[in-house]
Amino acid sequence: MPETLELLKKLISAPGLSGYEGPVSQLVAEAWEAITDELQTSRVGSLQGLQCGTGTDPRPKILLATHMDAIGLMVSGYAGDCLRVTSVGGVDHRVLPGQSVTVHGREDLPGLVAQPPANLIPGGDKKKPVAMQYLLVDVGLNAEELRQKVRVGDLISFAQEPLEMGENTVAGHSLDNRVSVVALTLALEDLRDRSHAWDVWAVATAQEEETMAGAKTSAYDLRPELAVAVDVTFGEGPGAPKHKAYPLGEGVTLGWGPTVHPVLHAEFKKIAQELEIPFALEPLPRRSGTDADALQLSTVGIPTMVVSIPLRYMHTPVEMVSLKDIKRAGRLLAEFVARLPLDYMDTLTWKESVSLS
Amino acid sequence: MLEIGQEQLELLERLTNACAVSGDEGAVRKIVLDEVEEYVDELQVDALGNVLALCRGEGDGERLKVMVAAHMDEVGFMLTADEKKGLYRFARVGGLDPRQLVGKALWVGAERIPGVIGAKPIHFTKKKERQNAISLESLRIDVGPENGSKIKVGDRATFATQFTRLGKSIRAKALDDRFGVATLIELVKHAPQNIDLLTAFTVQEEVGLRGAWVAAYALDPDLGFALDSTPARDFLPWNDEEENVTYNTRLGAGPAIYTTDARTISDPRLIKHLITTAEELDLPYQLRQPGGGGTDAGAIHRQRAGVPSVTVSVPARYLHSAASLARMADWEATLALVHAALGRLGAGIMQFAD
Amino acid sequence: MKSLIKKFAQIPGPSGYENQIRAAVRAEVEPCANEVIVDALGNLIVRWGEKGPDGLRMMLSAHLDEIGVIATHVDKKGFVRFAGLGGVHPAYCVGGHVRFLNGTRGVISFEKESGLKKMPSLDKLFIDVGATSPGDCPVGVGDVAVFARKYQELGEKIVTKALDDRIGVVVLVEALRQLHEENLDSPHELYFVFSTQEEVGLRGAGTSAYHINPDLGLSVDVTSTGDTPKGSKMEVRLGEGPAIKVRDGGMLSDPRVVDWMVSTAEEHEIPCQLEILKGGTTDARAIQVTRAGVPVGCLSVPCRYVHSPSEMVDYGDVEDSVRLLVALLSDQVPQLEGEE
């Protein structure tokens, strides 16, 4: 438990906005070094780690994808001694005023998001939120210093420190989706000590929040027979409709819908029941909104599964998650992989009805 | 020329009465597999559930590899939360107008349990309230207090509409795109010998042309055709002096050839080939009004290094609702046109006129 | 170069119907090329140079197509209804002239019902080609047209239609010509792609990138500016040099490619600007996610009034764009070395 927490805190404290995953990728590589047989960085920045199976060569491969990129801001221009910004990934401008941030200029600069007074904004209204284009970031430098140290295109990360809220609960930014990277790491550790027939490609994907470029390209490159995406889903809490949210600490969700191969879903469900890992069914009527959407559509098509970890306040700097659910996701992944027989693909067929059993 | 007879109508009846919401195409897939099995050289169900069937041409020369796609899936519903006593929350799968849902009967789940989408009795509604559409959020799928445990969250549902013949017309659900599926089955049964016919009965078209995307990668064709059904909105405008300028297509005017939609600019060479074929055989045709929408061609033509593609649709009224209506003659002409056009394809089609 | 801009901009080439402009570009580049291909979607692909030991296979993309309109209906009185091909804004349509590919000319007006105060939507607009009925209308459903506007020089500024992206096409042609005619050394195998259907969703670039399978991709396109009255607060201005894209509405440039472009510009003392465009995207987006992924960047020519019939660029920016592109292509790409 303490190691899981420490790894998670370390990962969410590293910058790694979409398209600029280098710093967090470095940390993930350190965590995976001893538990993989090969590590490589893809051409768009995803980290790909191979754990060889014991089956005879050529072995089938499973791709386990967790995106490591985070949302944040980017400098788009200057406004006197302040910066104008735009978002990287989906950021609600209403959560920004007053946030502490770090501007990654020629050096890291602490700063905060300023909400200019209504009378200085076209159509400004004291009661209305200030649109992204009018928000500013103030790093306390004068205009001249600012232009020396910060240029257009520099990144801005949230500076919220990780918060431990009891034994099993953590809050902070970028938990979407570093929690899944931790779950995948736990799975790799587990699998390291066990015999598994299949090759495992663990991929910390890049740019999920923007274009899914990482998942698309790694799936093409690695040509896995199966793929699983692990991501976060809505945790039950303020603002999340109850029928679309899942309680924190009470288990993972197993995706169900067009993105998910029904036989894979059934297999995950069976294993969860056997291991007494609590789970909920998550209906995904159209698409999953995760890397799975891209994985499934790679080349001739890949049977794909989605496992999710409930998380409160998604895409805010105070996302909240239960460590228990992270560990459950890791264990479930490992167990699924360990049980895959070499001839699994021969048994994976489409039945007339894909109804849930 | 291929014709629509009793056999073809019975096939369409079975196809439209089957339920196949995107992601759950098994019932239609089964019919397709049964129908085409004995006519094809190779047959495969891929990772997403597409049926890929190859009808090899004859002769020693180079043959064009022509992909023809029709989607097996239809719009419908998925149950998303159990509210007990037979009531379920649901989500729409594919584009469905919320105003088309209320007061309809459904088939729910693999066992086709009867269900309904009800509405507040008019007695409890206020005049002002009736000026607004009933909110999607307030609607539930209801199978009644006794059958609640026979279905579950994740199950799919469709409108419970039985195929009916209305004189020279057809009324059914899911004509989008069982017309295409039925047409494609006929093409397999009468496959032209001048080409390698690569047929794809695709999944998940209604949620983003997803089956066709991977099918086109696997088949790697030279040319692509999508067979679909497209709305006919050919009604008279309210004001007598006005003209309907946004009809999309017209019922009875023959197969609709696409020039552009939101996902594809049809290859001009293929448009010309279809028009020439229609004119030489004296078959009716119409150009679908350029505009929105998308078909499997939108995925096929962008796969790998690019595939010149075009779409031909059977016009039908009231698509994406409980019941659609179409003319048999339009279907027959579509089948005849596509069959003839495929039969006349030669290597020369690929030349670009600069 | 100005005569080439004038020539290319005036040739019609709406998305999907790039035949004429493709032929014109082909005639210019053929003498310089090692190989010329027109692929299944009509992309013109020109290969030049051999890949040396330190070289890359590089794809450079500028799109041939321009926005246009397509006829959807001819009404009883001969008025032509239309839909946009690409991002056509009603504000830039009303009062405009169009030319159909069959030579028919027309003017755009709108249904007066809602008055002049509110901008009508595209479906309330129509084209008058001087016809009185469908019978005497020389245009039918499916016919396509482009906006018409002559070429003008306003001081250092050039104004005409379709500078998006004929200016990029000119920059590519000119860079290729310089590399070839001046016998410049390049360690790279270069693919100059004149792509189709960019304005309707980067369709040609995606398939040509798959075909080429490049190690690195650069698009050359226009970008908006922030230097007009009450315009957007964008840090790109006309006349201050080519813009190096950091991100746009659909893509994040590869940071290594951005650094390489910036340092090359600095080394050769070519003025440049860093670009963040909030809406829109370029061929680079499609290239980036092709196959196993491609590091990409974009060289943008600053352009005012994009997607209007009067797009404006600065001639000095165009010249500097060519200089920067030639400099980029003549040398190794240091940042990508050591990549597996």
PDB file of C-alpha atoms in Angstrom, chain A residues 63 65 212 215-216 219-220 224-229 257-262 264 284 286-306 350, chain B residues 22-25 46-50 156 203-204 207-211 213-215 217 303:
ATOM      1  CA  LEU A  63      -1.888  -4.498 -25.353  1.00  0.00           C
ATOM      2  CA  ALA A  65      -3.225   0.863 -22.512  1.00  0.00           C
ATOM      3  CA  MET A 212      -5.813   9.561 -29.003  1.00  0.00           C
ATOM      4  CA  ALA A 215      -3.291   4.589 -28.688  1.00  0.00           C
ATOM      5  CA  LYS A 216      -3.889   4.776 -32.437  1.00  0.00           C
ATOM      6  CA  ALA A 219      -1.894  -0.358 -31.695  1.00  0.00           C
ATOM      7  CA  TYR A 220      -0.776  -0.085 -35.307  1.00  0.00           C
ATOM      8  CA  PRO A 224      -1.770  -6.990 -30.628  1.00  0.00           C
ATOM      9  CA  GLU A 225      -4.381  -9.739 -30.804  1.00  0.00           C
ATOM     10  CA  LEU A 226      -6.285  -8.220 -27.869  1.00  0.00           C
ATOM     11  CA  ALA A 227      -6.396  -4.830 -26.211  1.00  0.00           C
ATOM     12  CA  VAL A 228      -7.595  -3.463 -22.882  1.00  0.00           C
ATOM     13  CA  ALA A 229      -7.860   0.214 -22.031  1.00  0.00           C
ATOM     14  CA  GLY A 257     -21.217  -1.546 -25.537  1.00  0.00           C
ATOM     15  CA  PRO A 258     -20.073  -1.381 -29.144  1.00  0.00           C
ATOM     16  CA  THR A 259     -16.464  -0.686 -28.144  1.00  0.00           C
ATOM     17  CA  VAL A 260     -16.238  -3.817 -26.037  1.00  0.00           C
ATOM     18  CA  HIS A 261     -16.069  -7.374 -27.313  1.00  0.00           C
ATOM     19  CA  PRO A 262     -18.867  -9.198 -25.433  1.00  0.00           C
ATOM     20  CA  LEU A 264     -13.996 -10.299 -23.241  1.00  0.00           C
ATOM     21  CA  LEU A 284     -21.255   2.554 -22.993  1.00  0.00           C
ATOM     22  CA  ARG A 286     -22.135   4.480 -28.314  1.00  0.00           C
ATOM     23  CA  ARG A 287     -18.440   4.866 -27.635  1.00  0.00           C
ATOM     24  CA  SER A 288     -16.236   4.665 -24.587  1.00  0.00           C
ATOM     25  CA  GLY A 289     -14.425   8.003 -24.686  1.00  0.00           C
ATOM     26  CA  THR A 290     -11.206   6.162 -23.857  1.00  0.00           C
ATOM     27  CA  ASP A 291      -8.203   4.875 -25.779  1.00  0.00           C
ATOM     28  CA  ALA A 292     -10.319   1.768 -26.452  1.00  0.00           C
ATOM     29  CA  ASP A 293     -12.151   3.647 -29.219  1.00  0.00           C
ATOM     30  CA  ALA A 294      -8.876   3.938 -31.126  1.00  0.00           C
ATOM     31  CA  LEU A 295      -7.474   0.533 -30.182  1.00  0.00           C
ATOM     32  CA  GLN A 296     -10.520  -1.329 -31.429  1.00  0.00           C
ATOM     33  CA  LEU A 297     -10.331   0.288 -34.852  1.00  0.00           C
ATOM     34  CA  SER A 298      -6.676  -0.376 -35.529  1.00  0.00           C
ATOM     35  CA  THR A 299      -5.843  -2.303 -38.730  1.00  0.00           C
ATOM     36  CA  VAL A 300      -8.239  -5.272 -39.154  1.00  0.00           C
ATOM     37  CA  GLY A 301      -9.901  -4.550 -35.810  1.00  0.00           C
ATOM     38  CA  ILE A 302      -8.925  -5.649 -32.316  1.00  0.00           C
ATOM     39  CA  PRO A 303     -11.229  -7.248 -29.732  1.00  0.00           C
ATOM     40  CA  THR A 304     -11.108  -4.664 -26.962  1.00  0.00           C
ATOM     41  CA  MET A 305     -12.156  -4.277 -23.343  1.00  0.00           C
ATOM     42  CA  VAL A 306     -12.554  -1.228 -21.103  1.00  0.00           C
ATOM     43  CA  TRP A 350     -19.201 -13.794 -32.261  1.00  0.00           C
TER      44      TRP A 350
ATOM     45  CA  SER B  22     -25.104  -1.146 -33.158  1.00  0.00           C
ATOM     46  CA  GLY B  23     -22.743  -3.499 -31.327  1.00  0.00           C
ATOM     47  CA  ASP B  24     -25.321  -6.295 -31.176  1.00  0.00           C
ATOM     48  CA  GLU B  25     -25.734  -7.330 -34.806  1.00  0.00           C
ATOM     49  CA  ASP B  46     -13.875 -10.397 -38.088  1.00  0.00           C
ATOM     50  CA  ALA B  47     -12.920  -9.023 -34.670  1.00  0.00           C
ATOM     51  CA  LEU B  48     -15.746  -6.492 -34.599  1.00  0.00           C
ATOM     52  CA  GLY B  49     -18.370  -8.835 -36.027  1.00  0.00           C
ATOM     53  CA  ASN B  50     -18.332  -7.723 -39.678  1.00  0.00           C
ATOM     54  CA  ARG B 156     -30.597  -3.399 -26.366  1.00  0.00           C
ATOM     55  CA  VAL B 203     -21.326  -3.377 -37.892  1.00  0.00           C
ATOM     56  CA  GLN B 204     -21.503  -0.102 -35.965  1.00  0.00           C
ATOM     57  CA  VAL B 207     -22.132   4.974 -34.171  1.00  0.00           C
ATOM     58  CA  GLY B 208     -19.387   6.171 -36.500  1.00  0.00           C
ATOM     59  CA  LEU B 209     -18.759   3.939 -39.530  1.00  0.00           C
ATOM     60  CA  ARG B 210     -16.594   1.740 -37.357  1.00  0.00           C
ATOM     61  CA  GLY B 211     -17.094  -1.671 -38.885  1.00  0.00           C
ATOM     62  CA  TRP B 213     -13.179   1.194 -41.286  1.00  0.00           C
ATOM     63  CA  VAL B 214     -11.562  -2.076 -40.202  1.00  0.00           C
ATOM     64  CA  ALA B 215     -13.247  -4.056 -42.991  1.00  0.00           C
ATOM     65  CA  TYR B 217      -8.307  -2.221 -44.024  1.00  0.00           C
ATOM     66  CA  GLN B 303      -8.450   3.680 -45.357  1.00  0.00           C
TER      67      GLN B 303
END
